[in-house]
Amino acid sequence: ELFEKKSYELRIAGGAVRDLLSGVTPQDIDFATTATPAEMKEMFTAAGVRLINNKGEKHGTITARLHEQNFEITTLRIDVVTDGRHAEVEFTTDWHKDAERRDLTVNSMFLGLDGTLYDFFNGYEDLKSKRIRFVGKAVERIQEDYLRILRYFRFYGRIAEKPGDHEANTLQAIKENAKGLAGISGERIWVELKKILLGNHVNHLVQLMYELDIAQYIGLPLDGNLEEFARVTKNIQNLSPKPMTLLTALFKGKDDVTNLDLRLKISKEEKNLGLFLVKHRQELTKSPGPEPLRPYQDFLMDSREANTSSKIFELLKYQGEEQLLKEMQEWTVPSFPVSGHDLRKMGVSSGKEIGTALQQLRDEWKKSGYHMDKEELLSCLKKL
């Protein structure tokens, strides 16, 4: 209503349009408008609408807060100068020109609030036939921002129906410009890479990253273990692994985790998970007897570290042990039934003796599969 009153055009833009046309509820809705930031500020302030300052203004974005929700509204713009990382923009009122500077056809559509679709590059057709294409010439779009190479992969994994359905000239453009990713910050790459790892066709897409010489520029090992990766992506299909769990399959050793961290600045928790999996994926496996979970339970009981159980869950996913994962998630860590206080009552007085006795009882308790109760353990102490 505010925009109409002032005769500015306002349309929903980009990802939200793509989601709405796919029958998905958009996570957040971005708008595009012919009004400049200054005009929007004046209009919102006059109407008493709160503005959130998030430094987007020089790129043309104003964030308005309405009904407990933030809405980003960006002035239509043209890229004047691009350096492969960011762009200098100037404002325009030409919707076609704004659509032209967006990355993929499925992300370049606008939706009027009356339900009219503005689609300058066949984005809706591509969405219906599940095709991922760059707007205009792939080479030009990529050179404006090299991160778009990874965005291509991400949307491929989200929208395309089957692996391997790429246009040859797109792959060629990606290969020729892969090196540009070396100049993109690790944090931006990691955000995209994680989304790729959580999408479909992940084995195909990661193999493609190696074929197109992308891997080395985004922190992945040069000689990544692609066979292991293929095996683990199969194992893990319905288990919702963390991105790091999947990625670790490429790694031969802990140096690969360190190098990834140096390039992408992953979180401490992600790094620790990678190191844990690389270290334990081979020898911490189910036991052949009637208690397959025992090695994992023992490991957890002996561990002095925080969140060991969530790391073990990820290890079981990595190993494709769906049934054991369920059982392990339902297992509650039993608490050791004997305390130093109990031993004092039995006449063990010195601290050192209490420590030794508790350790011996813990071992007995562990051997029993954590089933022995206090009475059994204390009578065991008498024998000991």
Coordinates of N, CA and C in Angstrom, one line a residue, residues 242 245 269 272-273 276-277 280 284 295-317 325 328-329 331 333:
K242 N 25.8 -34.8 9.2 CA 26.3 -33.4 9.2 C 27.2 -33.3 7.9
T245 N 30.6 -34.9 8.2 CA 30.7 -36.3 8.2 C 30.9 -36.9 6.8
E269 N 33.9 -27.2 16.4 CA 33.1 -28.4 16.5 C 33.2 -29.2 15.2
N272 N 36.8 -30.7 15.0 CA 36.9 -31.9 15.9 C 36.2 -33.1 15.4
L273 N 35.0 -32.9 14.8 CA 34.3 -34.1 14.2 C 35.1 -34.7 13.1
F276 N 38.0 -36.6 14.6 CA 37.4 -37.8 15.3 C 37.2 -38.9 14.3
L277 N 36.5 -38.6 13.2 CA 36.1 -39.6 12.2 C 37.4 -40.2 11.5
H280 N 39.0 -42.6 14.0 CA 38.3 -43.8 14.6 C 37.5 -44.6 13.5
L284 N 37.1 -48.3 15.3 CA 35.9 -48.3 16.2 C 34.7 -48.8 15.4
P295 N 31.5 -51.9 21.6 CA 32.7 -51.0 21.4 C 32.4 -49.5 21.4
Y296 N 31.2 -49.2 20.9 CA 30.8 -47.8 20.9 C 30.4 -47.3 22.3
Q297 N 29.7 -48.2 23.0 CA 29.3 -47.9 24.4 C 30.5 -47.7 25.3
D298 N 31.5 -48.7 25.1 CA 32.7 -48.6 26.0 C 33.5 -47.3 25.7
F299 N 33.5 -47.0 24.4 CA 34.3 -45.8 24.0 C 33.6 -44.6 24.7
L300 N 32.3 -44.5 24.6 CA 31.6 -43.4 25.2 C 31.8 -43.3 26.7
M301 N 31.7 -44.5 27.4 CA 31.9 -44.6 28.8 C 33.3 -44.1 29.3
D302 N 34.3 -44.4 28.4 CA 35.7 -44.1 28.8 C 36.0 -42.7 28.4
S303 N 35.2 -42.1 27.6 CA 35.6 -40.8 27.1 C 35.4 -39.7 28.1
R304 N 36.4 -38.8 28.1 CA 36.3 -37.7 29.1 C 35.9 -36.4 28.4
E305 N 35.6 -36.5 27.1 CA 35.3 -35.3 26.3 C 33.8 -35.0 26.2
A306 N 33.5 -33.7 26.0 CA 32.1 -33.3 25.8 C 31.6 -33.8 24.4
N307 N 30.3 -33.9 24.2 CA 29.6 -34.3 23.0 C 30.3 -35.5 22.3
T308 N 30.8 -36.5 23.0 CA 31.3 -37.7 22.4 C 30.2 -38.4 21.7
S309 N 29.0 -38.4 22.4 CA 27.9 -39.3 21.8 C 27.5 -38.8 20.5
S310 N 27.5 -37.4 20.3 CA 27.0 -37.0 18.9 C 28.1 -37.3 17.9
K311 N 29.4 -37.4 18.3 CA 30.4 -37.8 17.3 C 30.2 -39.3 17.0
I312 N 29.9 -40.1 18.0 CA 29.6 -41.5 17.7 C 28.4 -41.7 16.8
F313 N 27.4 -40.9 17.0 CA 26.2 -41.0 16.0 C 26.7 -40.7 14.6
E314 N 27.5 -39.7 14.4 CA 28.0 -39.4 13.1 C 28.9 -40.5 12.5
L315 N 29.7 -41.1 13.4 CA 30.5 -42.3 13.0 C 29.6 -43.4 12.5
L316 N 28.6 -43.7 13.2 CA 27.7 -44.8 12.8 C 27.0 -44.5 11.5
K317 N 26.7 -43.2 11.2 CA 26.1 -42.8 10.0 C 27.1 -43.0 8.9
L325 N 22.6 -47.2 14.9 CA 22.5 -45.8 15.2 C 21.2 -45.6 16.0
M328 N 21.7 -46.9 19.5 CA 22.7 -46.1 20.2 C 22.0 -44.8 20.7
Q329 N 21.1 -44.2 19.8 CA 20.4 -43.0 20.1 C 19.4 -43.2 21.3
W331 N 19.9 -45.5 23.7 CA 20.6 -46.0 24.8 C 20.9 -44.8 25.8
V333 N 23.1 -43.4 28.9 CA 24.4 -43.7 29.5 C 24.1 -44.0 31.0

